[in-house]
XYZ file of C-alpha atoms in Angstrom:
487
model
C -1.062 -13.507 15.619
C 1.915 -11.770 15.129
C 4.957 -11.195 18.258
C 4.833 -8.248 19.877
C 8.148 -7.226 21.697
C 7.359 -5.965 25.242
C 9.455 -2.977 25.675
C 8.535 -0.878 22.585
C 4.902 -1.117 24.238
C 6.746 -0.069 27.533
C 7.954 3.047 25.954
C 5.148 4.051 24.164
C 2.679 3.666 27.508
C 5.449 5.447 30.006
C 3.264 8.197 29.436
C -0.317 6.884 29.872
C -2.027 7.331 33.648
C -2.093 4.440 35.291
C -5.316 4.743 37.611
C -8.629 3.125 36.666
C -12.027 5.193 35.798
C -14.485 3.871 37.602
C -18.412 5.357 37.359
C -21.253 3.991 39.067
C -23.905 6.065 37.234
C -26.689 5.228 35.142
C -26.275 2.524 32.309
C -25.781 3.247 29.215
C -28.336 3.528 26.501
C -29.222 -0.259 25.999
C -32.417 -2.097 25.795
C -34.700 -0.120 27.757
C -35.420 1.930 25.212
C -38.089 5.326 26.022
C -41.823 4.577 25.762
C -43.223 4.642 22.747
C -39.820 6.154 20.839
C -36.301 5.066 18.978
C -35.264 2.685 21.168
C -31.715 3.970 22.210
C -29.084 0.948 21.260
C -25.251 1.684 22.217
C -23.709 -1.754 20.056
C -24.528 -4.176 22.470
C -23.669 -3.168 25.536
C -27.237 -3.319 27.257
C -27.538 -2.670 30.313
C -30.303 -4.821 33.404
C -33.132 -4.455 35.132
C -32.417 -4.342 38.931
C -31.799 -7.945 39.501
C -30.258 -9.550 42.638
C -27.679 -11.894 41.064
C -26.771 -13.439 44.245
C -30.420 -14.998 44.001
C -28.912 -17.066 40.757
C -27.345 -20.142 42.555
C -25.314 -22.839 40.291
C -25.268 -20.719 37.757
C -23.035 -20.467 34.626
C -21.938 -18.484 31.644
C -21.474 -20.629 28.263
C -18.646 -18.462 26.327
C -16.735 -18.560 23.252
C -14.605 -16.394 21.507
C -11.968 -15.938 18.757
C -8.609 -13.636 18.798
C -8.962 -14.005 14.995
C -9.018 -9.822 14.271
C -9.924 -10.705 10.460
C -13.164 -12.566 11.803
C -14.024 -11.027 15.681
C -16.852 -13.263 17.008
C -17.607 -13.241 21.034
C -20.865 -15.404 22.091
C -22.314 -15.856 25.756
C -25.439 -16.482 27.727
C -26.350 -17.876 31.194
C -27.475 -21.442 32.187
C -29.504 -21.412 35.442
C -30.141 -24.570 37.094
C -33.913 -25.655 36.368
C -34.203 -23.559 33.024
C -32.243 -26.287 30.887
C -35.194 -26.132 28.147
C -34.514 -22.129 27.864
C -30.832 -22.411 28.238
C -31.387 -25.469 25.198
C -33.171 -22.503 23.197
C -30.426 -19.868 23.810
C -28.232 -22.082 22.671
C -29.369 -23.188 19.563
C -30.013 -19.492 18.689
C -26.512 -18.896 19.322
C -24.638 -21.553 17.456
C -26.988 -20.944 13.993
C -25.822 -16.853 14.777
C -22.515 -18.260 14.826
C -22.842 -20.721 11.470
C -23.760 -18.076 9.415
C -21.265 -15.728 9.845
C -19.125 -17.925 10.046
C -20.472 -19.408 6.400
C -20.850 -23.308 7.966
C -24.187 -23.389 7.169
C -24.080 -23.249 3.344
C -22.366 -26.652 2.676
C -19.051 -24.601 2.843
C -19.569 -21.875 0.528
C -17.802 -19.001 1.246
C -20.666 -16.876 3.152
C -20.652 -14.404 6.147
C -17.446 -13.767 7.689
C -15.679 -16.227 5.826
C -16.957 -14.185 2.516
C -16.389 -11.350 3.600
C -12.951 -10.108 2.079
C -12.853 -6.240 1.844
C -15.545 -5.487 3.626
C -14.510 -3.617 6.943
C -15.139 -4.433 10.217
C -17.147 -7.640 10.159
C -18.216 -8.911 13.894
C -20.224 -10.907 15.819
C -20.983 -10.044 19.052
C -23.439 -12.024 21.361
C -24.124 -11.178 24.965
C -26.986 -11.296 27.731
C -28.996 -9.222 30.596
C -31.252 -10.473 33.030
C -34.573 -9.228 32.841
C -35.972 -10.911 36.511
C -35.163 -13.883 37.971
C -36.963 -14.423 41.226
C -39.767 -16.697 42.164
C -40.473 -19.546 39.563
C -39.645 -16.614 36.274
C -36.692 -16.224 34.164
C -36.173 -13.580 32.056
C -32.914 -12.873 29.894
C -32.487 -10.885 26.790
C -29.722 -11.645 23.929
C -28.403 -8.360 22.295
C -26.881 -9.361 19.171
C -24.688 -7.169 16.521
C -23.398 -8.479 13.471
C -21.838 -6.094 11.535
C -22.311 -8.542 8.436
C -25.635 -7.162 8.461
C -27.629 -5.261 5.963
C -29.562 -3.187 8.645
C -28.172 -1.587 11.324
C -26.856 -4.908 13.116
C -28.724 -4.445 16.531
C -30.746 -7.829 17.030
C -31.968 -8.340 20.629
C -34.825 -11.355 21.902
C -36.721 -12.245 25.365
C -36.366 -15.524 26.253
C -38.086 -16.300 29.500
C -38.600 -19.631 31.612
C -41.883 -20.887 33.820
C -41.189 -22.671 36.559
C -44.390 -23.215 37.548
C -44.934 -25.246 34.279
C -40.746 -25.688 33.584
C -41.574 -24.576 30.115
C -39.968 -22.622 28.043
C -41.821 -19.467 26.876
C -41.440 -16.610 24.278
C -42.002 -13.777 24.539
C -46.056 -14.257 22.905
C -46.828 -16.612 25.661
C -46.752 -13.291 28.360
C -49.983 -12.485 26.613
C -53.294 -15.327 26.813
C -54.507 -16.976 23.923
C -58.002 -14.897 23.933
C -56.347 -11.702 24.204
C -53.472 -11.809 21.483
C -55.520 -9.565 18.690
C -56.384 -7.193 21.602
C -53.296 -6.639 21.977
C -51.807 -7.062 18.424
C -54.456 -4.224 18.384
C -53.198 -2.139 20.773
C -49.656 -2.093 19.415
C -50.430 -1.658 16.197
C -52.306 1.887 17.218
C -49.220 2.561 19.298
C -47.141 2.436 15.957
C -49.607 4.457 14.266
C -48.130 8.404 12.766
C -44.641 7.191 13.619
C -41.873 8.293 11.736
C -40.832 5.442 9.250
C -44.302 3.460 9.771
C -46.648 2.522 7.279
C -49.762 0.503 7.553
C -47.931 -1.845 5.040
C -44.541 -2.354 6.800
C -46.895 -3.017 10.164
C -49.274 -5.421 8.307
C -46.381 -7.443 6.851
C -44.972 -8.093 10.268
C -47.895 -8.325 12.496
C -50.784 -9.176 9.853
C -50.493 -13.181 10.836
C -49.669 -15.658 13.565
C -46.154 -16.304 12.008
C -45.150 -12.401 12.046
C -46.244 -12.314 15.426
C -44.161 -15.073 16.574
C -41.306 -13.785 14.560
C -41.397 -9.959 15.164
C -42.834 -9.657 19.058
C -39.406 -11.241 20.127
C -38.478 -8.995 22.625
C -41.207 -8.067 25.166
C -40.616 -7.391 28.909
C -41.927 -5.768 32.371
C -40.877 -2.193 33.100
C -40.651 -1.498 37.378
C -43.504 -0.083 37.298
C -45.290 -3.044 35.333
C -45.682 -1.271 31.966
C -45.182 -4.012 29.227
C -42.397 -2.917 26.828
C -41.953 -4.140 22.809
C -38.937 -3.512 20.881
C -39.237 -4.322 17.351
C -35.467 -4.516 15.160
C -34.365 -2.303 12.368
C -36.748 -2.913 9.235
C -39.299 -5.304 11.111
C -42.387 -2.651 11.400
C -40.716 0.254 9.966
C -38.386 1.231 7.219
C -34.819 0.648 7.897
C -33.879 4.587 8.523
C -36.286 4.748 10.850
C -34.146 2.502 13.119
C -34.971 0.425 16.169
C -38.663 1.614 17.280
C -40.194 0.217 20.656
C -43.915 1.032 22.048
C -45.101 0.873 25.814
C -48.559 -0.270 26.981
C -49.346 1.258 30.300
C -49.311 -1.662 33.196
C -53.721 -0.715 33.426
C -54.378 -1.463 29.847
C -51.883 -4.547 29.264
C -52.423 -6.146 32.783
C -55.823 -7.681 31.857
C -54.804 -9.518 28.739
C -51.586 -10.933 30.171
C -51.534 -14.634 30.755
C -51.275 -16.903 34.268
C -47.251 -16.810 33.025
C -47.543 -13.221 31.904
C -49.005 -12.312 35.389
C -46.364 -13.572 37.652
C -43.441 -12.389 35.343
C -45.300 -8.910 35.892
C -45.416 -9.467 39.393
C -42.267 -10.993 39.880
C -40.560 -7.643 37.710
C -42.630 -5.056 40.075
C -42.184 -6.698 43.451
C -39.990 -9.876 43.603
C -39.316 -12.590 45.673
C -36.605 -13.032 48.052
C -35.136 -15.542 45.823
C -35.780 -17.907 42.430
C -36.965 -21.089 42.480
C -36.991 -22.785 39.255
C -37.184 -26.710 41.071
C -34.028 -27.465 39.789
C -32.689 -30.467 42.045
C -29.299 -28.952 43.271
C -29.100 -25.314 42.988
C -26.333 -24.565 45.477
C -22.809 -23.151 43.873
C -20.167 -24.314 45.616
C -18.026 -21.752 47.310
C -14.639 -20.570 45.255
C -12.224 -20.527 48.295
C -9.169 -18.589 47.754
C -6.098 -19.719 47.652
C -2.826 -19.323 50.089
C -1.486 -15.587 49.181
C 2.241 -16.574 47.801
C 2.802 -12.927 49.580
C 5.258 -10.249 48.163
C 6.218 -10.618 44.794
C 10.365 -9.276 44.915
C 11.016 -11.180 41.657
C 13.377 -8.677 39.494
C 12.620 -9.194 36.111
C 15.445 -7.530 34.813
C 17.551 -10.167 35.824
C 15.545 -13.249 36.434
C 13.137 -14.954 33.655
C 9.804 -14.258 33.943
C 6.669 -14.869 31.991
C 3.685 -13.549 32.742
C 0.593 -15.579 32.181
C -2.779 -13.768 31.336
C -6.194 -15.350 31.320
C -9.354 -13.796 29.192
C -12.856 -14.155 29.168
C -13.586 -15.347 33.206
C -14.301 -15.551 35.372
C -15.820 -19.187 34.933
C -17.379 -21.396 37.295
C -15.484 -23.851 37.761
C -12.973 -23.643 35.718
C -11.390 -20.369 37.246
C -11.609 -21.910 40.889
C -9.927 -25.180 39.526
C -6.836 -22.724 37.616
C -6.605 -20.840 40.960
C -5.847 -24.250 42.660
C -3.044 -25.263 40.204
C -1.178 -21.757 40.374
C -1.194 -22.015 43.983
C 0.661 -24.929 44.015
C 3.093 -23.377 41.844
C 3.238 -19.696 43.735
C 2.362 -18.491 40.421
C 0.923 -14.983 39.655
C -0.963 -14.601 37.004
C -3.186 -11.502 35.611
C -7.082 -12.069 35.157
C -8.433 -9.902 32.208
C -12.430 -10.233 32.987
C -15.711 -9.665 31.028
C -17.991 -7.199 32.626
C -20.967 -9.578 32.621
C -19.132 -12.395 33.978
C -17.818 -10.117 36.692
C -21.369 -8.913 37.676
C -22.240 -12.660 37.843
C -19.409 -14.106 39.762
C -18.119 -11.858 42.290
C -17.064 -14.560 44.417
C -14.687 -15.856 41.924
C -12.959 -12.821 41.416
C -12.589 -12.119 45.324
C -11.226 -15.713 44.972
C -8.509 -14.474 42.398
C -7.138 -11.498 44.158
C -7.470 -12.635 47.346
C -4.846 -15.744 45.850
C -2.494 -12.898 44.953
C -3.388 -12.408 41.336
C -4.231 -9.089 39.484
C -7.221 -8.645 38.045
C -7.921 -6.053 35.158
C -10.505 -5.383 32.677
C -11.431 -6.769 29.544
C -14.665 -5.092 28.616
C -18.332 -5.511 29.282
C -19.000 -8.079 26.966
C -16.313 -8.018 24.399
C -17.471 -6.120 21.238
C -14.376 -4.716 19.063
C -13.785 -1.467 20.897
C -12.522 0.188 17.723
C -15.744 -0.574 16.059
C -18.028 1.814 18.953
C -18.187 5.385 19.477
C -16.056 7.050 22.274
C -18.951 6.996 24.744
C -19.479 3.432 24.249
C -16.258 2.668 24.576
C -16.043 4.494 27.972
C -19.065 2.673 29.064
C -17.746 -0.911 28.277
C -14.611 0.143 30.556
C -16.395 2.469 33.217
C -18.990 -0.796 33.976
C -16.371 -2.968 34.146
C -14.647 -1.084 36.319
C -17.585 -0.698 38.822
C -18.404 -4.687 38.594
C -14.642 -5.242 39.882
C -14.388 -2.613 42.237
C -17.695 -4.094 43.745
C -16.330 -7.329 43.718
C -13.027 -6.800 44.976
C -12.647 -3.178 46.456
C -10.209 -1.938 44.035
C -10.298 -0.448 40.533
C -7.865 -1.800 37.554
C -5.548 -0.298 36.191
C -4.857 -2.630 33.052
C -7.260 -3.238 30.295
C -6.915 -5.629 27.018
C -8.892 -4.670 24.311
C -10.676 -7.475 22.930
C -8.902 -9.210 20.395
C -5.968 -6.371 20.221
C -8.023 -3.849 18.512
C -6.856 -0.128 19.480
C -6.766 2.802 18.575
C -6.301 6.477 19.333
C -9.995 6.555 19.970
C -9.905 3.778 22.324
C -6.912 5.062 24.171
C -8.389 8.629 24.364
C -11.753 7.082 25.864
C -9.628 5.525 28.776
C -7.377 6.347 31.781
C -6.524 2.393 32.275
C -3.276 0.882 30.328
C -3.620 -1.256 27.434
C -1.847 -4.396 27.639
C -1.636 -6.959 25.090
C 0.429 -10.278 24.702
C 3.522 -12.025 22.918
C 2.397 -15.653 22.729
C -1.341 -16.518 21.028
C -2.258 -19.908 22.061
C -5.176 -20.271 20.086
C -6.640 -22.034 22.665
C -10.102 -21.043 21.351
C -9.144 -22.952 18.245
C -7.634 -26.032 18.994
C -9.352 -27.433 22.382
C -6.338 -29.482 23.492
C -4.544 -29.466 26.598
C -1.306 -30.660 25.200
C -1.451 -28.496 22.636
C -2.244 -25.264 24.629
C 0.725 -26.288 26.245
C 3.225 -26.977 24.396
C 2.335 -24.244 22.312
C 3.034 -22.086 25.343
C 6.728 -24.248 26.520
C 7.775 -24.012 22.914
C 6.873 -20.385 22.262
C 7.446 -17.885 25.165
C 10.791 -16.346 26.221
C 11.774 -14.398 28.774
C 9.983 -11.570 29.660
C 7.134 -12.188 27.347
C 3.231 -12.284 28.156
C 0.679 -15.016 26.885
C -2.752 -15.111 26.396
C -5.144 -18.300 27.175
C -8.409 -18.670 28.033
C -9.925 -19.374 31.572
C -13.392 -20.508 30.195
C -12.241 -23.477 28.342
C -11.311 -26.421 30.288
C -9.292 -27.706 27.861
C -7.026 -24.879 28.569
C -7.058 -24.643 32.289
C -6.069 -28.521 31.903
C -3.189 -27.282 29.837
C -1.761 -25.385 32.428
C 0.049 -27.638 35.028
C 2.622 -29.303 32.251
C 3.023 -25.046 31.664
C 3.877 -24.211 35.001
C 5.642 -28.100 35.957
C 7.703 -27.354 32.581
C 8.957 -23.960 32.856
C 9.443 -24.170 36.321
C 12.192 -25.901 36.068
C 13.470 -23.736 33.513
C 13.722 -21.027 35.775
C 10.938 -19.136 34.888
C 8.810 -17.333 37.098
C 5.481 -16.481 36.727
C 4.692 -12.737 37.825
C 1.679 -10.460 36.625
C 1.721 -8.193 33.829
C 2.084 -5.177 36.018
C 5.041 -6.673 38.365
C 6.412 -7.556 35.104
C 5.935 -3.702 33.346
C 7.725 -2.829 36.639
C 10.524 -4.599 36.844
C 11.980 -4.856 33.477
């Protein structure tokens, strides 16, 4: 990644307001599409079902991500405690997503991304919503857009867990065994006279078992215990008749649903106080925030500062294990968080600014903002925003745009300051403390702001030598806005 000098970018934002949107209005369209219609699909950024994440104890988000702008990629999903046979599904879903665009599945020919010179825009984008988690169900849907693709690059899929049974189940196993051709049935007339449907493209995907299995991928519980299908672009319709869901009212669909299928419906209409998935320890230890290093009257016109930036968190526990090595350092340092990590650890990010660090936005769940319309881009910011005002009491007023991409568009679509970074570690690459390190003592100069990665423990590791090292150089370490304001 190439330097970027500081004070041109100074210039050139002077103008830009520096106070955060912040909406806490309906979700965007996402994957709750209208009965029996298009299902509505901004990118990725779906939004959930009303579920209580303080009910998810112990758990985690597994992400990855590249600052490679020729080859954008951004995966993550949630391991609960109990559900490791789910979590073991989501994951091997993800990484063969992952091999193919990256072309490491076709004994190194030059496929997907990697084969993908002059076409524009390639991306991979993975993220997650819960669908319920209370009682002894799971649910969690994977929205997937890969821009590689040859329909309209929308992929989403239901996983959900038992924990009556700790099985994993797909989506197929919410209806019984005696009642799946009812059903088929029933969907099939749902999808009859639609635009884009044939009798052909429906046989083909729902004539046999294997169709079935493949194609009914993504079925879930409305509130009101309606069973909702969406089918991808080109399953049981032709491509230009896009995404296409159907609805079976909760009267008609509740009798064919299985022991599973019943409690997920239940569970979705009227859950329990909390989930219980047996797991052995379930408790997540509580991120305690560190001593506040108080006012910050560093002068960075005259002293040397750097100003360390972290991406992707929060992370349990790597975050709460950084925040205890900059405290012993009265470091500042500047969070940029992920939406969905935000909803799902709002402890963590108390714990941050609480320690005296700054905490700004990094999108919902890090798509390539230059690649979405103006309204999705707003709604990326807008409900990250809302997740870290709920979490902390304050809006941002800094955002990085995944992997540097910006444009006028993007900047039009926001009020918050973009703020991007001097020193690549490539700590998403090369999973090496010293490395990460020395990469960081051997590159930044005064003034300058560097980007690693709070998810990765490798990195996190890599910070102490960073902080022992320049230190006693005579650097100190100051957030990006203390920094923008001082210079």
């Amino acid at each position: 990644m190439p330097r970027r000098t500081l004070a041109p970018v100074l210039l050139l934002l002077g103008s830009l307001a520096m106070t955060a949107a912040c909406s806490t209005g309906s979700s965007p369209a996402d994957s709750a599409p209208s009965p029996d219609g298009r299902s509505r699909a901004g990118g990725n950024d779906t939004g959930s079902t009303q579920v209580d994440l303080s009910k998810l104890k112990g758990v985690s988000i597994v992400s990855d991500s590249s600052t490679d702008r020729s080859c954008p990629w951004a995966t993550s999903y949630p391991d609960v405690p109990g559900a490791d046979t789910m979590t073991a599904a989501m994951k091997k879903d993800v990484e063969g997503r992952l091999a193919v665009f990256l072309g490491e599945d076709t004994g190194g020919q030059a496929t997907g991304c990697g084969g993908m010179d002059g076409v524009e825009g390639p991306e991979l984008n993975v993220s997650f919503s819960f669908l319920v988690a209370s009682g002894d169900v799971l649910g969690v849907r994977l929205a997937t857009v890969d821009r590689t693709s040859n329909a309209d690059g929308l992929g989403t899929k239901a996983y959900w867990y038992d924990g009556a049974a700790k099985k994993h189940r797909t989506s197929p196993g919410l209806i019984a065994d005696g009642s799946q051709d009812a059903f088929v049935a029933a969907v099939k007339k749902r999808l009859e006279k639609r635009e884009g449907v044939t009798p052909d493209t429906v046989e083909t995907a729902l004539g046999d078992q294997e169709g079935r299995d493949t194609y009914l991928d993504d079925m879930a519980f409305t509130p009101d215990g309606d069973l909702k299908v969406d089918f991808d672009r080109g399953t049981v319709g032709v491509p230009p008749a896009g995404r296409i869901s159907v609805t079976l009212p909760s009267a008609t669909v509740t009798p064919w649903l299985s022991d599973f299928g019943s409690r997920a419906q239940r569970q979705t209409t009227d859950p329990d106080a909390k989930l219980d998935l047996g797991a052995a320890h379930t408790s997540a230890p509580t991120v305690a925030a560190q001593p506040h290093p108080g006012e910050d009257t560093t002068d960075c016109s005259t002293a040397k500062c750097i100003a360390l930036t972290f991406d992707d968190g929060p992370a349990a526990p790597e975050t709460a294990t950084l925040l205890k090595y900059l405290a012993q350092y009265k470091a500042r340092a500047t969070f940029f968080c992920v939406g969905q990590n935000v909803a799902t650890h709002p402890d963590i990010v108390r714990a941050e600014m609480k320690s005296g660090h700054e905490i700004a936005n990094h999108s919902w769940n890090h798509p390539v903002l230059t690649n979405l319309t103006p309204a999705q881009v707003r709604s990326q910011l807008e409900r990250t925003n809302a997740a870290i005002k709920a979490a902390t009491g304050r809006e941002p007023t800094l955002f990085r745009p995944p992997y540097g991409a910006i444009d006028g568009k993007v900047r039009a679509a926001t009020s918050l300051s973009p703020a991007l970074w001097d020193v690549d570690t490539l700590d998403w690459k090369f999973h090496d403390p010293a490395k990460v390190a020395q990469t960081v003592i051997s590159q930044a100069e005064p003034n300058d702001v560097v980007l690693v990665h709070d998810i990765h423990p490798t990195s996190v590791a890599a910070i102490p030598e960073v902080l022992r090292t320049l230190t006693a150089r005579g650097y100190h370490f100051v957030t990006v806005s203390h920094l923008r304001a001082t210079m």
